[in-house]
Amino acid sequence: MGSRAHLRTGPGAPARVVSLVPSLTEAVAATAPGLLAGATDWCSHPAGLDVVRVRGTKNPDVPAIVDLAPDLVIANEEENRGPDLAALRSAGLEVLVTEVRTLDQAFSELDRVLVGGCGLTRPDWLDAAEAAWRELPVPAAPRRAVVPVWRRPWMMLGRDTFAGDLLARLGVRNAYAGHAERYPRIPLDALNSRGAELVVLPDEPYRFTADDGPEAFPGLPSALVSGRHLTWYGPSLTQAPAVLGAALRAAGR
């Protein structure tokens, strides 16, 4: 993975990068090992990543990041807070902020980060990921679903989300795709009266399991899915169609 990618030798190519987004940390590390100088505590992939940790996505250690003297900090408008990014810029650091709300946008932003931002040759895995999604068969009749991402309180996928776009391509119609909010809080009785045919339960950010989640939706088939494959935009997109598709099929029709 990423064997064709290499650092450019031209002027201005970053030599040190800090990533504040788990998906993008994996994308950079898979493409150019050694480029990353720092990442958040939540950056769990690739396994064994040995870089300085700079706390979380919502509470990054700004002085520690500044001390690392990166040429580039990679962030995301949803995962990272504006005041933290402003503080990094005020310290003289270059910050590249991504926006990812659809699969197509994920592909274009990954290219912008890796090629435009990090000065890398476009990696093989990004081409493979685009091919994997492009070659998806046309899904059967869509199933209407509710898609919780948290409980206590129940929070759902709403409008304009990357995960919702992936599910739509796999034949799942989000019952709250038209909601005014992107992650609305919905009472459980309203969820169960929504007329859904399926509940999709990812294992992150809340870790839904066979024993924690399905019991709240009696009589409704439950698809337990990999949160990383549903919500991360990086090398996992190569396997995501197969992994998510298998989990959805296992929920029955």
CSV table of N, CA, C and O in Angstrom, one decimal, residues 35-120:
chain,number,residue,atom,x,y,z
A,35,LEU,N,6.8,10.9,7.6
A,35,LEU,CA,6.5,12.3,7.4
A,35,LEU,C,5.8,12.8,8.6
A,35,LEU,O,5.9,14.0,8.9
A,36,LEU,N,5.0,12.0,9.3
A,36,LEU,CA,4.3,12.5,10.5
A,36,LEU,C,5.2,12.7,11.7
A,36,LEU,O,6.0,11.8,12.1
A,37,ALA,N,5.1,13.9,12.3
A,37,ALA,CA,5.8,14.2,13.5
A,37,ALA,C,4.9,14.1,14.7
A,37,ALA,O,5.4,13.9,15.8
A,38,GLY,N,3.6,14.2,14.5
A,38,GLY,CA,2.7,14.2,15.7
A,38,GLY,C,1.3,13.9,15.2
A,38,GLY,O,0.9,14.0,14.1
A,39,ALA,N,0.5,13.3,16.2
A,39,ALA,CA,-0.9,13.0,15.9
A,39,ALA,C,-1.7,12.9,17.2
A,39,ALA,O,-1.1,13.0,18.3
A,40,THR,N,-3.0,12.9,17.1
A,40,THR,CA,-3.8,12.9,18.3
A,40,THR,C,-3.8,11.5,19.0
A,40,THR,O,-3.4,10.5,18.4
A,41,ASP,N,-4.3,11.5,20.2
A,41,ASP,CA,-4.4,10.3,21.0
A,41,ASP,C,-5.4,9.3,20.3
A,41,ASP,O,-5.4,8.1,20.6
A,42,TRP,N,-6.3,9.9,19.5
A,42,TRP,CA,-7.3,9.0,18.9
A,42,TRP,C,-6.9,8.5,17.5
A,42,TRP,O,-7.6,7.7,16.9
A,43,CYS,N,-5.7,8.8,17.1
A,43,CYS,CA,-5.1,8.3,15.8
A,43,CYS,C,-4.6,6.9,16.1
A,43,CYS,O,-3.4,6.7,16.4
A,44,SER,N,-5.5,5.9,15.9
A,44,SER,CA,-5.2,4.5,16.2
A,44,SER,C,-4.6,3.7,15.1
A,44,SER,O,-4.2,2.5,15.3
A,45,HIS,N,-4.6,4.2,13.9
A,45,HIS,CA,-4.2,3.5,12.7
A,45,HIS,C,-3.1,4.4,11.9
A,45,HIS,O,-3.3,5.6,11.9
A,46,PRO,N,-2.1,3.7,11.4
A,46,PRO,CA,-1.8,2.3,11.4
A,46,PRO,C,-1.4,1.8,12.8
A,46,PRO,O,-0.9,2.7,13.6
A,47,ALA,N,-1.5,0.5,13.1
A,47,ALA,CA,-1.1,0.0,14.4
A,47,ALA,C,0.4,0.2,14.6
A,47,ALA,O,1.2,0.1,13.6
A,48,GLY,N,0.8,0.6,15.8
A,48,GLY,CA,2.2,0.8,16.1
A,48,GLY,C,2.7,2.1,15.6
A,48,GLY,O,3.9,2.3,15.6
A,49,LEU,N,1.9,3.1,15.3
A,49,LEU,CA,2.3,4.4,14.9
A,49,LEU,C,3.1,5.1,16.0
A,49,LEU,O,2.6,5.3,17.1
A,50,ASP,N,4.3,5.4,15.7
A,50,ASP,CA,5.2,5.9,16.7
A,50,ASP,C,5.5,7.4,16.4
A,50,ASP,O,6.5,7.7,15.8
A,51,VAL,N,4.7,8.3,16.9
A,51,VAL,CA,4.8,9.7,16.8
A,51,VAL,C,4.5,10.4,18.1
A,51,VAL,O,3.8,9.7,19.0
A,52,VAL,N,4.8,11.6,18.3
A,52,VAL,CA,4.4,12.4,19.5
A,52,VAL,C,2.9,12.5,19.5
A,52,VAL,O,2.3,12.9,18.4
A,53,ARG,N,2.3,12.3,20.6
A,53,ARG,CA,0.8,12.5,20.8
A,53,ARG,C,0.5,13.8,21.3
A,53,ARG,O,1.2,14.3,22.3
A,54,VAL,N,-0.5,14.5,20.8
A,54,VAL,CA,-0.8,15.9,21.1
A,54,VAL,C,-2.2,16.0,21.6
A,54,VAL,O,-2.9,17.0,21.3
A,55,ARG,N,-2.6,15.1,22.5
A,55,ARG,CA,-4.0,15.0,23.1
A,55,ARG,C,-5.0,14.7,22.0
A,55,ARG,O,-4.8,14.0,21.0
A,56,GLY,N,-6.3,15.2,22.2
A,56,GLY,CA,-7.4,14.8,21.4
A,56,GLY,C,-7.7,15.8,20.3
A,56,GLY,O,-7.1,16.8,20.1
A,57,THR,N,-8.7,15.4,19.5
A,57,THR,CA,-9.1,16.2,18.3
A,57,THR,C,-9.8,17.5,18.8
A,57,THR,O,-9.7,18.5,18.1
A,58,LYS,N,-10.5,17.4,19.9
A,58,LYS,CA,-11.2,18.6,20.4
A,58,LYS,C,-10.4,19.4,21.4
A,58,LYS,O,-10.8,20.5,21.8
A,59,ASN,N,-9.3,18.9,21.9
A,59,ASN,CA,-8.5,19.6,22.9
A,59,ASN,C,-7.0,19.4,22.6
A,59,ASN,O,-6.2,19.0,23.5
A,60,PRO,N,-6.6,19.7,21.4
A,60,PRO,CA,-5.2,19.5,21.1
A,60,PRO,C,-4.2,20.4,22.0
A,60,PRO,O,-4.6,21.4,22.4
A,61,ASP,N,-3.1,19.8,22.2
A,61,ASP,CA,-2.1,20.6,23.0
A,61,ASP,C,-1.3,21.5,22.1
A,61,ASP,O,-0.3,21.2,21.4
A,62,VAL,N,-1.8,22.7,22.0
A,62,VAL,CA,-1.3,23.7,21.0
A,62,VAL,C,0.2,24.0,21.3
A,62,VAL,O,1.0,24.0,20.3
A,63,PRO,N,0.6,24.2,22.5
A,63,PRO,CA,2.1,24.5,22.7
A,63,PRO,C,2.9,23.3,22.3
A,63,PRO,O,4.0,23.5,21.7
A,64,ALA,N,2.4,22.1,22.5
A,64,ALA,CA,3.2,20.9,22.1
A,64,ALA,C,3.3,20.8,20.6
A,64,ALA,O,4.4,20.4,20.1
A,65,ILE,N,2.2,21.2,19.9
A,65,ILE,CA,2.3,21.1,18.4
A,65,ILE,C,3.3,22.2,17.9
A,65,ILE,O,4.0,21.9,17.0
A,66,VAL,N,3.2,23.4,18.5
A,66,VAL,CA,4.1,24.4,18.1
A,66,VAL,C,5.6,24.0,18.3
A,66,VAL,O,6.5,24.2,17.5
A,67,ASP,N,5.8,23.3,19.4
A,67,ASP,CA,7.2,22.9,19.8
A,67,ASP,C,7.7,21.8,18.7
A,67,ASP,O,8.9,21.7,18.5
A,68,LEU,N,6.8,21.1,18.1
A,68,LEU,CA,7.2,20.1,17.1
A,68,LEU,C,7.6,20.8,15.8
A,68,LEU,O,8.2,20.1,15.0
A,69,ALA,N,7.3,22.1,15.7
A,69,ALA,CA,7.7,22.9,14.5
A,69,ALA,C,7.4,22.2,13.2
A,69,ALA,O,8.2,22.0,12.3
A,70,PRO,N,6.1,21.8,13.0
A,70,PRO,CA,5.7,21.1,11.7
A,70,PRO,C,5.6,22.1,10.6
A,70,PRO,O,5.4,23.3,10.8
A,71,ASP,N,5.9,21.6,9.4
A,71,ASP,CA,5.7,22.5,8.2
A,71,ASP,C,4.2,22.6,7.8
A,71,ASP,O,3.8,23.5,7.1
A,72,LEU,N,3.4,21.6,8.3
A,72,LEU,CA,2.0,21.6,8.0
A,72,LEU,C,1.2,20.9,9.1
A,72,LEU,O,1.7,19.9,9.6
A,73,VAL,N,0.0,21.5,9.4
A,73,VAL,CA,-0.9,20.8,10.4
A,73,VAL,C,-2.2,20.5,9.6
A,73,VAL,O,-2.7,21.4,8.9
A,74,ILE,N,-2.6,19.3,9.6
A,74,ILE,CA,-3.8,18.8,8.9
A,74,ILE,C,-5.0,18.7,9.8
A,74,ILE,O,-4.9,18.1,10.9
A,75,ALA,N,-6.1,19.3,9.5
A,75,ALA,CA,-7.3,19.4,10.3
A,75,ALA,C,-8.5,19.1,9.5
A,75,ALA,O,-8.5,19.0,8.3
A,76,ASN,N,-9.7,19.1,10.2
A,76,ASN,CA,-11.0,18.9,9.6
A,76,ASN,C,-12.0,19.8,10.3
A,76,ASN,O,-12.0,20.0,11.5
A,77,GLU,N,-12.9,20.4,9.5
A,77,GLU,CA,-13.8,21.4,10.0
A,77,GLU,C,-14.8,20.8,11.0
A,77,GLU,O,-15.4,21.6,11.8
A,78,GLU,N,-15.1,19.5,10.9
A,78,GLU,CA,-16.0,18.9,11.8
A,78,GLU,C,-15.3,18.4,13.1
A,78,GLU,O,-15.8,18.5,14.2
A,79,GLU,N,-14.1,17.8,12.9
A,79,GLU,CA,-13.5,17.1,14.0
A,79,GLU,C,-12.7,18.1,14.9
A,79,GLU,O,-12.5,17.8,16.1
A,80,ASN,N,-12.3,19.2,14.4
A,80,ASN,CA,-11.4,20.1,15.1
A,80,ASN,C,-12.1,21.5,15.3
A,80,ASN,O,-12.9,21.9,14.5
A,81,ARG,N,-11.8,22.1,16.4
A,81,ARG,CA,-12.4,23.4,16.8
A,81,ARG,C,-11.7,24.6,16.2
A,81,ARG,O,-10.5,24.7,16.2
A,82,GLY,N,-12.5,25.6,15.8
A,82,GLY,CA,-12.0,26.8,15.2
A,82,GLY,C,-10.9,27.5,16.0
A,82,GLY,O,-9.9,27.9,15.5
A,83,PRO,N,-11.2,27.7,17.3
A,83,PRO,CA,-10.3,28.4,18.2
A,83,PRO,C,-8.9,27.8,18.3
A,83,PRO,O,-7.9,28.5,18.3
A,84,ASP,N,-8.9,26.4,18.3
A,84,ASP,CA,-7.6,25.7,18.3
A,84,ASP,C,-6.8,26.0,17.0
A,84,ASP,O,-5.6,26.2,17.0
A,85,LEU,N,-7.5,25.9,15.9
A,85,LEU,CA,-6.8,26.1,14.6
A,85,LEU,C,-6.4,27.5,14.5
A,85,LEU,O,-5.3,27.8,13.9
A,86,ALA,N,-7.2,28.5,15.0
A,86,ALA,CA,-6.7,29.9,14.9
A,86,ALA,C,-5.5,30.1,15.8
A,86,ALA,O,-4.6,30.9,15.4
A,87,ALA,N,-5.4,29.4,16.9
A,87,ALA,CA,-4.2,29.5,17.8
A,87,ALA,C,-3.0,29.0,17.1
A,87,ALA,O,-1.9,29.6,17.2
A,88,LEU,N,-3.1,27.9,16.4
A,88,LEU,CA,-2.0,27.3,15.6
A,88,LEU,C,-1.5,28.3,14.5
A,88,LEU,O,-0.3,28.5,14.3
A,89,ARG,N,-2.5,28.9,13.8
A,89,ARG,CA,-2.1,29.9,12.8
A,89,ARG,C,-1.5,31.1,13.4
A,89,ARG,O,-0.5,31.6,12.8
A,90,SER,N,-2.0,31.5,14.6
A,90,SER,CA,-1.4,32.7,15.2
A,90,SER,C,0.1,32.4,15.6
A,90,SER,O,0.9,33.4,15.7
A,91,ALA,N,0.4,31.2,15.9
A,91,ALA,CA,1.7,30.8,16.2
A,91,ALA,C,2.6,30.7,15.0
A,91,ALA,O,3.8,30.3,15.1
A,92,GLY,N,2.1,30.9,13.8
A,92,GLY,CA,2.9,30.9,12.6
A,92,GLY,C,2.8,29.6,11.8
A,92,GLY,O,3.6,29.4,10.9
A,93,LEU,N,2.0,28.7,12.2
A,93,LEU,CA,1.9,27.4,11.5
A,93,LEU,C,0.9,27.4,10.4
A,93,LEU,O,-0.1,28.1,10.4
A,94,GLU,N,1.3,26.6,9.3
A,94,GLU,CA,0.3,26.5,8.2
A,94,GLU,C,-0.7,25.4,8.6
A,94,GLU,O,-0.3,24.3,9.0
A,95,VAL,N,-2.0,25.7,8.4
A,95,VAL,CA,-3.0,24.7,8.8
A,95,VAL,C,-3.9,24.5,7.6
A,95,VAL,O,-4.4,25.4,7.0
A,96,LEU,N,-4.0,23.2,7.2
A,96,LEU,CA,-4.8,22.8,6.0
A,96,LEU,C,-6.1,22.2,6.6
A,96,LEU,O,-6.0,21.2,7.3
A,97,VAL,N,-7.2,22.8,6.4
A,97,VAL,CA,-8.5,22.3,6.9
A,97,VAL,C,-9.3,21.7,5.8
A,97,VAL,O,-9.6,22.3,4.8
A,98,THR,N,-9.8,20.5,6.1
A,98,THR,CA,-10.5,19.7,5.1
A,98,THR,C,-12.0,19.8,5.5
A,98,THR,O,-12.4,20.0,6.6
A,99,GLU,N,-12.9,19.5,4.5
A,99,GLU,CA,-14.3,19.3,4.7
A,99,GLU,C,-14.7,18.1,3.9
A,99,GLU,O,-14.5,18.0,2.7
A,100,VAL,N,-15.3,17.1,4.6
A,100,VAL,CA,-15.7,15.8,4.0
A,100,VAL,C,-17.1,15.5,4.4
A,100,VAL,O,-17.3,15.1,5.6
A,101,ARG,N,-18.0,15.6,3.5
A,101,ARG,CA,-19.4,15.3,3.8
A,101,ARG,C,-20.0,14.3,2.8
A,101,ARG,O,-21.2,13.9,2.9
A,102,THR,N,-19.2,14.0,1.7
A,102,THR,CA,-19.6,13.0,0.8
A,102,THR,C,-18.4,12.2,0.4
A,102,THR,O,-17.3,12.6,0.6
A,103,LEU,N,-18.7,11.0,-0.3
A,103,LEU,CA,-17.6,10.2,-0.7
A,103,LEU,C,-16.7,10.9,-1.8
A,103,LEU,O,-15.5,10.9,-1.7
A,104,ASP,N,-17.4,11.5,-2.7
A,104,ASP,CA,-16.6,12.3,-3.7
A,104,ASP,C,-15.7,13.3,-3.1
A,104,ASP,O,-14.6,13.6,-3.5
A,105,GLN,N,-16.3,14.0,-2.1
A,105,GLN,CA,-15.5,15.1,-1.4
A,105,GLN,C,-14.3,14.5,-0.7
A,105,GLN,O,-13.2,15.0,-0.6
A,106,ALA,N,-14.5,13.3,-0.1
A,106,ALA,CA,-13.4,12.6,0.6
A,106,ALA,C,-12.3,12.3,-0.4
A,106,ALA,O,-11.1,12.5,-0.1
A,107,PHE,N,-12.6,11.8,-1.5
A,107,PHE,CA,-11.6,11.5,-2.5
A,107,PHE,C,-10.8,12.8,-3.0
A,107,PHE,O,-9.6,12.8,-3.0
A,108,SER,N,-11.6,13.8,-3.2
A,108,SER,CA,-10.9,15.1,-3.6
A,108,SER,C,-10.1,15.7,-2.5
A,108,SER,O,-9.0,16.2,-2.8
A,109,GLU,N,-10.6,15.6,-1.3
A,109,GLU,CA,-9.8,16.2,-0.2
A,109,GLU,C,-8.6,15.3,0.2
A,109,GLU,O,-7.5,15.9,0.5
A,110,LEU,N,-8.7,14.0,0.0
A,110,LEU,CA,-7.5,13.2,0.2
A,110,LEU,C,-6.4,13.5,-0.8
A,110,LEU,O,-5.2,13.6,-0.5
A,111,ASP,N,-6.8,13.7,-2.0
A,111,ASP,CA,-5.8,14.2,-3.1
A,111,ASP,C,-5.2,15.5,-2.7
A,111,ASP,O,-4.0,15.7,-2.8
A,112,ARG,N,-6.1,16.4,-2.2
A,112,ARG,CA,-5.6,17.8,-1.9
A,112,ARG,C,-4.6,17.7,-0.7
A,112,ARG,O,-3.6,18.4,-0.7
A,113,VAL,N,-4.9,16.9,0.3
A,113,VAL,CA,-4.0,16.7,1.4
A,113,VAL,C,-2.7,16.1,1.0
A,113,VAL,O,-1.6,16.6,1.4
A,114,LEU,N,-2.8,14.9,0.4
A,114,LEU,CA,-1.6,14.1,0.1
A,114,LEU,C,-0.7,14.8,-1.0
A,114,LEU,O,0.5,14.9,-0.9
A,115,VAL,N,-1.3,15.1,-2.1
A,115,VAL,CA,-0.6,15.7,-3.2
A,115,VAL,C,-0.3,17.2,-3.1
A,115,VAL,O,0.8,17.6,-3.1
A,116,GLY,N,-1.4,17.9,-2.9
A,116,GLY,CA,-1.2,19.4,-2.8
A,116,GLY,C,-0.6,19.8,-1.5
A,116,GLY,O,0.3,20.7,-1.5
A,117,GLY,N,-1.0,19.2,-0.3
A,117,GLY,CA,-0.5,19.7,0.9
A,117,GLY,C,0.8,19.1,1.3
A,117,GLY,O,1.7,19.8,1.8
A,118,CYS,N,0.9,17.7,1.2
A,118,CYS,CA,2.1,17.0,1.7
A,118,CYS,C,3.2,16.9,0.6
A,118,CYS,O,4.3,16.4,0.9
A,119,GLY,N,2.8,17.2,-0.6
A,119,GLY,CA,3.8,17.1,-1.7
A,119,GLY,C,4.2,15.7,-2.1
A,119,GLY,O,5.3,15.4,-2.4
A,120,LEU,N,3.2,14.8,-2.0
A,120,LEU,CA,3.4,13.4,-2.4
A,120,LEU,C,2.9,13.0,-3.7
A,120,LEU,O,2.0,13.7,-4.3
